[in-house]
CSV table of C-alpha atoms and ligand atoms in Angstrom, one decimal:
chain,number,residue,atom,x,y,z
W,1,UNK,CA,0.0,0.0,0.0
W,2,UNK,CA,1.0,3.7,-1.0
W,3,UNK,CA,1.6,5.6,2.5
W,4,UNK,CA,0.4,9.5,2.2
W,5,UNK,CA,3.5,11.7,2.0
W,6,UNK,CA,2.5,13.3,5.9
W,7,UNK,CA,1.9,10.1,7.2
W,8,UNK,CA,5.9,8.8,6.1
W,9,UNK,CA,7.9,9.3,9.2
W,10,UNK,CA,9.1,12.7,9.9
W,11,UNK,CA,12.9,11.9,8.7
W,12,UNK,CA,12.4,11.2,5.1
W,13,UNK,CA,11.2,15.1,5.4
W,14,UNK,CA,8.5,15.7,2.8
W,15,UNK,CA,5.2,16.2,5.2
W,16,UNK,CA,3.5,18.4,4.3
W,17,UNK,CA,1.8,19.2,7.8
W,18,UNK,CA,3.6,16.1,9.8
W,19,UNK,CA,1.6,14.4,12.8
W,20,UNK,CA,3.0,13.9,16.4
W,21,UNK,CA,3.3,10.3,16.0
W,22,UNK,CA,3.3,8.3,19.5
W,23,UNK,CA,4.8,5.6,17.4
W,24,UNK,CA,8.7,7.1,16.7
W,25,UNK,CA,9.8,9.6,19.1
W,26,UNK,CA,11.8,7.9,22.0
W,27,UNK,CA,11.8,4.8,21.2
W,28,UNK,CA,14.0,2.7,23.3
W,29,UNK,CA,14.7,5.1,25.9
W,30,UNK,CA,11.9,7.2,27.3
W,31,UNK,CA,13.6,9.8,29.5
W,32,UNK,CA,11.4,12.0,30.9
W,33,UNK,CA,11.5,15.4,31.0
W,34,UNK,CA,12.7,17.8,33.9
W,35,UNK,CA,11.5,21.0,33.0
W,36,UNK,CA,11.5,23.4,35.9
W,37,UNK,CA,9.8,25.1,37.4
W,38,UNK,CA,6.4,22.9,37.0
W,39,UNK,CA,5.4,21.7,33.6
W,40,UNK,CA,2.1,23.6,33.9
W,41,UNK,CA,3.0,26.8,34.4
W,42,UNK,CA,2.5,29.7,33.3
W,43,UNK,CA,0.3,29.5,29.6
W,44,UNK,CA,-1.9,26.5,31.4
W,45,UNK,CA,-4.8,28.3,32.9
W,46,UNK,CA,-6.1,25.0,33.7
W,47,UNK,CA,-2.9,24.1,36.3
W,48,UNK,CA,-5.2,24.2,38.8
W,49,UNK,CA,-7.3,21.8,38.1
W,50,UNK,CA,-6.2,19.0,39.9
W,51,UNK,CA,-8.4,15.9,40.5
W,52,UNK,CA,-7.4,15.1,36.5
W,53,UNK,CA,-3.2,15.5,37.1
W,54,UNK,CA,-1.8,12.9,39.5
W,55,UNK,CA,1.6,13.0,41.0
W,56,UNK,CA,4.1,11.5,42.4
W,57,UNK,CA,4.2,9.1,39.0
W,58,UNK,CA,3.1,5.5,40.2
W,59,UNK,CA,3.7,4.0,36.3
W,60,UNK,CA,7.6,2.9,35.6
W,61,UNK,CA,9.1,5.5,33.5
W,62,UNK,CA,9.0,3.5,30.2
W,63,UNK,CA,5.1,3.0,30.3
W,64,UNK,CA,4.3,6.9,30.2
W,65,UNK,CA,3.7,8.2,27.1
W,66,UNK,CA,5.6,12.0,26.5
W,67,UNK,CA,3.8,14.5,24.8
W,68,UNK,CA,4.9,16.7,22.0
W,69,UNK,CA,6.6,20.3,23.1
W,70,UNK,CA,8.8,18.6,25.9
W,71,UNK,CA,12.2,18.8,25.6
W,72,UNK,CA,14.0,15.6,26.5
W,73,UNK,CA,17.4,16.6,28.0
W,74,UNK,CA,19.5,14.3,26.4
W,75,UNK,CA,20.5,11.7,29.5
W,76,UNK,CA,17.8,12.6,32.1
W,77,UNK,CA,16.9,9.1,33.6
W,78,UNK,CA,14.4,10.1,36.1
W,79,UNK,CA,11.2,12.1,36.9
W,80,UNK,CA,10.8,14.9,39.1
W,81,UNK,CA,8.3,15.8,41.1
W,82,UNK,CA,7.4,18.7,38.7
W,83,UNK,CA,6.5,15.7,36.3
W,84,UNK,CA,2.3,15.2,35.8
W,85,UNK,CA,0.5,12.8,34.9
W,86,UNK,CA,-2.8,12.7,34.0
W,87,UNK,CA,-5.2,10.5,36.8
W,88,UNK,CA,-6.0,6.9,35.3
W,89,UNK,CA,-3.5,7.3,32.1
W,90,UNK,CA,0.2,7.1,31.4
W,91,UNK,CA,-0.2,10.5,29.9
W,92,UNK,CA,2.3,13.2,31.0
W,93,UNK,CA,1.3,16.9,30.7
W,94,UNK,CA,3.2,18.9,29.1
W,95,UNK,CA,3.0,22.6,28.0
W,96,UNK,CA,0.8,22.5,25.2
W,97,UNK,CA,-2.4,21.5,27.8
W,98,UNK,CA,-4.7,24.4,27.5
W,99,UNK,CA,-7.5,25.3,26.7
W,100,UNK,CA,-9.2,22.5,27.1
W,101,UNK,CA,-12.7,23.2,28.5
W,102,UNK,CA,-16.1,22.6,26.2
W,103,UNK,CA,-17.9,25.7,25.8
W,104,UNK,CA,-20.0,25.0,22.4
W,105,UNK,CA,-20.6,21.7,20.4
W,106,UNK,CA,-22.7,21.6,17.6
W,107,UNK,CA,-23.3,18.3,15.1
W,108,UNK,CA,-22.1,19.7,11.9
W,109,UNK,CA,-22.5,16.7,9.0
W,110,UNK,CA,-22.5,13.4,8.0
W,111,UNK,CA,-20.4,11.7,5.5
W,112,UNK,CA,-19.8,8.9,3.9
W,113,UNK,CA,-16.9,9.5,2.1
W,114,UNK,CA,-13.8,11.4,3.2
W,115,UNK,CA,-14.2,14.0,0.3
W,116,UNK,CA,-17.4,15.1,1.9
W,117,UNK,CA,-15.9,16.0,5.2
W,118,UNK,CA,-15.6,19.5,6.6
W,119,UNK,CA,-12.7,21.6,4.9
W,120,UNK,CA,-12.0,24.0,6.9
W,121,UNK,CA,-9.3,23.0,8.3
W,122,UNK,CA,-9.8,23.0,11.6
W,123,UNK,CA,-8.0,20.0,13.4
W,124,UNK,CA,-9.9,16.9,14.4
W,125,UNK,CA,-10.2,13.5,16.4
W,126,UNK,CA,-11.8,10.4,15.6
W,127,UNK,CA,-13.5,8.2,18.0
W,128,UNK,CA,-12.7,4.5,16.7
W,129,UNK,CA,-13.9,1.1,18.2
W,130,UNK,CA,-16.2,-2.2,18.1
W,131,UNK,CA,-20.1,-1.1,17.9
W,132,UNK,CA,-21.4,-0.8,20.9
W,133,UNK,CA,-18.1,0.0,23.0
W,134,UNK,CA,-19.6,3.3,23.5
W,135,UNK,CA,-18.0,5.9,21.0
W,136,UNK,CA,-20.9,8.3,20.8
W,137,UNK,CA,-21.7,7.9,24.7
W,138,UNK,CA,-18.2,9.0,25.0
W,139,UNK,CA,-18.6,11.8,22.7
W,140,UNK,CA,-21.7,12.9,24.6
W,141,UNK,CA,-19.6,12.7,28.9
W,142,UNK,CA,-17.1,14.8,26.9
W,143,UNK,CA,-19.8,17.5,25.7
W,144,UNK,CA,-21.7,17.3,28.7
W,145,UNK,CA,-25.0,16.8,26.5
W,146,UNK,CA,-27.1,13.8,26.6
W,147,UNK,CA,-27.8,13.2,22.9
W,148,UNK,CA,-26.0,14.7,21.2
W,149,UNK,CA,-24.5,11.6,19.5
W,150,UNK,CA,-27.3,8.9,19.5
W,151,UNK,CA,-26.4,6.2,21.7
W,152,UNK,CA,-28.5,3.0,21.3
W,153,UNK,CA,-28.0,-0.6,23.1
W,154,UNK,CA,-28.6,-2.5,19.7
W,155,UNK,CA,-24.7,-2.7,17.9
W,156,UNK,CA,-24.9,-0.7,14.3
W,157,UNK,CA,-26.5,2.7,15.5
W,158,UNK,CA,-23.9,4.9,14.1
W,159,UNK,CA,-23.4,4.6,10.5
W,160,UNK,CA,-21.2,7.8,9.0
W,161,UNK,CA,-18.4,9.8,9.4
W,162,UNK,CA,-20.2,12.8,11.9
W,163,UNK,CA,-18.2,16.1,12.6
W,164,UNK,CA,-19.3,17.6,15.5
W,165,UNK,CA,-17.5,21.0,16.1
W,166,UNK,CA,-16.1,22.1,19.5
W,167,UNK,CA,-15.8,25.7,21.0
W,168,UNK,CA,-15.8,26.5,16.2
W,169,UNK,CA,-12.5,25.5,17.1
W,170,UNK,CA,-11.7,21.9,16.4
W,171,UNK,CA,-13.8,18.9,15.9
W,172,UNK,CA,-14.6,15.7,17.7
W,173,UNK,CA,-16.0,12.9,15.0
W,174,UNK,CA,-18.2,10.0,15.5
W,175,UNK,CA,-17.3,6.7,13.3
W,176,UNK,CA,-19.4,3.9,12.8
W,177,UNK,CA,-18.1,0.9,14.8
W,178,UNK,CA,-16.5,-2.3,13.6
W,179,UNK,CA,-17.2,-6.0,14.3
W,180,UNK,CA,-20.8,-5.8,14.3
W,181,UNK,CA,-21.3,-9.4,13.2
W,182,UNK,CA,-24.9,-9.2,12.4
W,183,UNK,CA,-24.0,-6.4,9.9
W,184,UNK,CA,-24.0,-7.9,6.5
W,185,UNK,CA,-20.9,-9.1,4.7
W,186,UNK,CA,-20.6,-6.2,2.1
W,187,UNK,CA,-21.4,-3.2,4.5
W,188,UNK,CA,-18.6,-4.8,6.5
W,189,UNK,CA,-16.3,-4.7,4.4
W,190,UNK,CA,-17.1,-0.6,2.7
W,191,UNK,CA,-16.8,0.0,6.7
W,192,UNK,CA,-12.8,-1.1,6.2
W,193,UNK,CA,-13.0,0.7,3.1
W,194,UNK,CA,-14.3,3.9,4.0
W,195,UNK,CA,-13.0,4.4,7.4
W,196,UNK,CA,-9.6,3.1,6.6
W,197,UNK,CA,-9.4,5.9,3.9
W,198,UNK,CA,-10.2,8.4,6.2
W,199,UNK,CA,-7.8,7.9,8.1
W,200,UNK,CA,-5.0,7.8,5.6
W,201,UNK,CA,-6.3,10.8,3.8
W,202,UNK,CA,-7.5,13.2,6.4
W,203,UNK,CA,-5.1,15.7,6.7
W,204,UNK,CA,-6.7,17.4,9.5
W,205,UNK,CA,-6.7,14.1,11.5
W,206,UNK,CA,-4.6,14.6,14.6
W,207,UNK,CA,-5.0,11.4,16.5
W,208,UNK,CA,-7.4,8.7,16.6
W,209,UNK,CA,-9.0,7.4,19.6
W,210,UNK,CA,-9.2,3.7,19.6
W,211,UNK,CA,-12.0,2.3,22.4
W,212,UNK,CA,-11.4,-0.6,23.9
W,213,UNK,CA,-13.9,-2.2,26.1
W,214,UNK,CA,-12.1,-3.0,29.8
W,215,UNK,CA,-14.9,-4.7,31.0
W,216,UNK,CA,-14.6,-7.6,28.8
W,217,UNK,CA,-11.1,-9.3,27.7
W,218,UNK,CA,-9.4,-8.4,25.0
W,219,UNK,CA,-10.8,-9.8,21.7
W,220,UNK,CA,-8.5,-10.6,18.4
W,221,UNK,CA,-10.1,-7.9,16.0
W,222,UNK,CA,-8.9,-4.6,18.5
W,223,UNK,CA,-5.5,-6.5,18.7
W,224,UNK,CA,-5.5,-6.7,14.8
W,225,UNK,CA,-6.9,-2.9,14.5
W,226,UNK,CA,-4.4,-1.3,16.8
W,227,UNK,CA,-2.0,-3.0,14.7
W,228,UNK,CA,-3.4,-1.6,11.7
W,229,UNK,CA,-3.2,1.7,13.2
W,230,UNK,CA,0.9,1.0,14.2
W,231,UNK,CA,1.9,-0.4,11.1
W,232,UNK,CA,0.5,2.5,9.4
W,233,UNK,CA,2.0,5.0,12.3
W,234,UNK,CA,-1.6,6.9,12.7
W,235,UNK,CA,-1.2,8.5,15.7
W,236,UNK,CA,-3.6,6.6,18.4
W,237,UNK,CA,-4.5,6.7,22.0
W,238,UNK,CA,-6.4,4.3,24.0
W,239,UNK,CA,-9.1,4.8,25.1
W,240,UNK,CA,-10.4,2.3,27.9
W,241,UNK,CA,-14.4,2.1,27.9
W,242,UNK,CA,-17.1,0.9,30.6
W,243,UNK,CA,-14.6,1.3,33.6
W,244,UNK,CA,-17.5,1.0,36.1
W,245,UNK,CA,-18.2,-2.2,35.7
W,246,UNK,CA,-16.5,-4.4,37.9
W,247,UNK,CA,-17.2,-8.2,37.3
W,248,UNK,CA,-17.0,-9.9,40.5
W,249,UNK,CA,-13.8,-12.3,41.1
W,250,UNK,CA,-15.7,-15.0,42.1
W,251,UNK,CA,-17.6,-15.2,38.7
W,252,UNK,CA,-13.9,-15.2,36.7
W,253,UNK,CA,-14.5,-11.9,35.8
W,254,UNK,CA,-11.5,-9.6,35.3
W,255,UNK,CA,-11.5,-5.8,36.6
W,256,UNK,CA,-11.4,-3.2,34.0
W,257,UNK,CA,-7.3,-2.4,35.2
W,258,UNK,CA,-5.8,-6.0,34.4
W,259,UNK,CA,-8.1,-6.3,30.9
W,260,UNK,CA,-6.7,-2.9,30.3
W,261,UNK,CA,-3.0,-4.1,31.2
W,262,UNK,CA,-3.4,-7.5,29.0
W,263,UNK,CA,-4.5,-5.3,26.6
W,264,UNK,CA,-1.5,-3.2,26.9
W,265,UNK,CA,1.1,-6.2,26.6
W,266,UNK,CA,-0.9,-7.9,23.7
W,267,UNK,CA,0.0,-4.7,21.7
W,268,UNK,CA,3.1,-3.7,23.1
W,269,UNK,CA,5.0,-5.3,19.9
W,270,UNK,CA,2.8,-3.2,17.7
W,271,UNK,CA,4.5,-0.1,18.8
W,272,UNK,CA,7.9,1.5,18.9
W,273,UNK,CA,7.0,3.2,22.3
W,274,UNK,CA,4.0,2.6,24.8
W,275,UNK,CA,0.6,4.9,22.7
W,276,UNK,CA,-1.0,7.0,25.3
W,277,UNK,CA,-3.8,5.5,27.2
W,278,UNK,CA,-6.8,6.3,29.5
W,279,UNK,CA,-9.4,4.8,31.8
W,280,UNK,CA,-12.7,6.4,31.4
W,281,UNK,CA,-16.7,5.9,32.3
W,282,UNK,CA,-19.6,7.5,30.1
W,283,UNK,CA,-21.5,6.5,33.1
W,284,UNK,CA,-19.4,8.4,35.8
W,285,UNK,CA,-17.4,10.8,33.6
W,286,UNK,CA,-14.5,9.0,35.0
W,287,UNK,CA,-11.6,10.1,32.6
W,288,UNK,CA,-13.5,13.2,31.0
W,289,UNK,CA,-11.4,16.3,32.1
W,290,UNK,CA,-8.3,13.9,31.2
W,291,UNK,CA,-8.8,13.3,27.8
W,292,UNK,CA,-10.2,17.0,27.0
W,293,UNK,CA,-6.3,18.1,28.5
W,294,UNK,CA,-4.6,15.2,26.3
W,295,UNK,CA,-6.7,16.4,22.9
W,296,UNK,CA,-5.7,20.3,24.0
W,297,UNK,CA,-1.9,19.3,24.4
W,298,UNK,CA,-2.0,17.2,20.7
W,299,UNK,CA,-3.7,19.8,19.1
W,300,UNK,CA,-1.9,23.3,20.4
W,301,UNK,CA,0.9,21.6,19.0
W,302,UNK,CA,-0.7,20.5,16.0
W,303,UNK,CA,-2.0,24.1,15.3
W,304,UNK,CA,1.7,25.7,16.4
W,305,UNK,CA,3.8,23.1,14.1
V,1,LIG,N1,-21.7,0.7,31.9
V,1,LIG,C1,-21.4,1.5,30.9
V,1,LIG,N2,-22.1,1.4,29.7
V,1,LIG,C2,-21.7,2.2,28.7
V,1,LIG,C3,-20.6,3.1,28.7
V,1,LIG,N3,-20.5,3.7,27.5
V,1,LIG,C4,-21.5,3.2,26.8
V,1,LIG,N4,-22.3,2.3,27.4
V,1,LIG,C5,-23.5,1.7,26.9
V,1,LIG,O1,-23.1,0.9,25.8
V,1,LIG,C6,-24.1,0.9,24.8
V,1,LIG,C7,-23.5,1.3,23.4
V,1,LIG,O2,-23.1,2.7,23.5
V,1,LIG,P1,-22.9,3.6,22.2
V,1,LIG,O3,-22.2,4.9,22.7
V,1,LIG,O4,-24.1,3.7,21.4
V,1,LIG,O5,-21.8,2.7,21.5
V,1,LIG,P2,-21.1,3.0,20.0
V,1,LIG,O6,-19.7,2.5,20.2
V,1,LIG,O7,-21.3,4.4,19.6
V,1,LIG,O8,-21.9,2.0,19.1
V,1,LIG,P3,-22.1,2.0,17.5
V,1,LIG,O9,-22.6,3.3,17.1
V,1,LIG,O10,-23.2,0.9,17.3
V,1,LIG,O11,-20.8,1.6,16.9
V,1,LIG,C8,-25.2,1.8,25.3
V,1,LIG,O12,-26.2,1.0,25.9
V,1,LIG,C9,-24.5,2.6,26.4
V,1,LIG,O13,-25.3,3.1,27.4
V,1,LIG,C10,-19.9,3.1,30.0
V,1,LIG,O14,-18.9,3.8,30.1
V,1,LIG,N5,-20.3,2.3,31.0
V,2,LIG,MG1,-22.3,5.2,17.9
């Protein structure tokens, strides 16, 4: 397959508008940053949010994920305590997290072809995943509006690309999900086609968001997407799903943190260094605040580079 010139990594030099890809930067080595004084200061007007920014770091230094705009100093082998990172993630925050609240959303289209998407230009993320793992709930905690994506129990409900734009500033998109295996054979496989060339074509894509279900185990087609995603270095975070429910033990069920962490290690091959991930609940709004800072830190740098 023909990779698009921005999505080639940033070395061979001929991207037009290159991605932060999770997949290249510090590969072996992570070695986090030391920036002093605190990471936060002085263009985050969010700094003092707290519940969403957890330190001391409990996560060995190789699991976090480094956001674009830090400066690694060449040898550093520790964190300091001015290092964040974001409650229930591996996501450090860097300088670039601002921004962040949702004042305005508005559904904007629906498409079912990447031609017919929005060109404005604004930058966007896309919320990726099995139907029924709860993309458009997730879309909907992260608005703060009820139905503004329709949500439905039945597998299926979503069926285009939908731009919804936040704050006229950037949007959020809703994608049909994948694996429904009641859907018919041929609208499973235009779902491969059409999504898959969205994401290779979308300039304005900044990351996706792949959703993982962590109240079930892991299942072979997420393993063989987020592979898909790696081998064709798309930037990706991971986006943990339905963290409230908690099977119990007895039954054999798993909790939501070790399905998330054999998720983790089943993918770990797929990737140069560990993707960015985060636990999150459409039900509680667990992990809300979190990913709004981690979209504001990808895309201020997006816009500024
Ligand atoms: N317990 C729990 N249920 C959730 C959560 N998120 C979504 N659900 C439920 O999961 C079902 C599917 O949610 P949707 O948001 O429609 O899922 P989707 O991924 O958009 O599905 P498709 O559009 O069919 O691909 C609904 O019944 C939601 O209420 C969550 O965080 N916790
Ligand atoms: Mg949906």
């Amino acid at each position: 397959m023909l990779l698009q010139p921005r999505l080639l990594p940033r070395v061979l030099s001929i991207s037009s508008k290159p991605r932060f890809s999770p997949f290249s930067a510090h590969a072996t080595q992570i070695t986090i940053p030391l920036p002093s004084p605190p990471i936060l200061s002085p263009i985050t007007p969010e700094s003092d949010l707290d519940p969403s920014i957890q330190n001391p770091i409990t996560l060995p230094l190789q699991k976090l994920f480094v956001p674009p705009g830090i400066e690694l100093p060449g040898e550093a082998t520790s964190a300091s305590a001015h290092t964040r990172v974001l409650t229930g993630s591996n996501i450090v925050l860097g300088p670039y997290a601002y921004d962040s609240q949702v004042v305005n959303a508005e559904f904007v289209k629906s498409s079912v072809r990447t031609a017919d998407c929005p060109s404005d230009g604004l930058p966007e993320f896309a919320l990726v995943g099995r139907s029924n793992v709860g993309k458009s709930s997730l879309l909907n905690s992260l608005v703060r509006r009820k139905k503004l994506a329709l949500t439905s129990k039945k597998p299926g409900k979503t069926q285009c690309i939908n731009h919804f734009r936040i704050n006229d500033k950037w949007y959020l998109v809703d994608l049909p999900g994948y694996g429904y295996a009641a859907a018919p054979h041929e609208s499973r496989l235009n779902w491969e086609e059409f999504t898959k060339d969205y994401f290779l074509k979308r300039e304005t894509l900044v990351s996706v968001f792949l959703l993982i279900d962590a109240s079930i185990p892991a299942k072979k087609i997420d393993l063989d997407y987020a592979s898909w995603l790696g081998q064709n270095q798309i930037p990706m975070t991971i986006i943990f799903t339905k963290c409230d429910k908690r099977k119990k033990k007895k039954n054999g069920g798993r909790r939501p943190e070790e399905n998330a962490e054999t998720f983790q290690s089943l993918i770990s091959e797929f990737f140069e260094s560990t993707p960015p991930w985060i636990m999150t609940s459409s039900i509680t709004n667990m992990g809300r605040d979190e990913i709004l800072l981690h979209m504001s830190q990808l895309r201020n740098y997006w816009l500024k580079h």
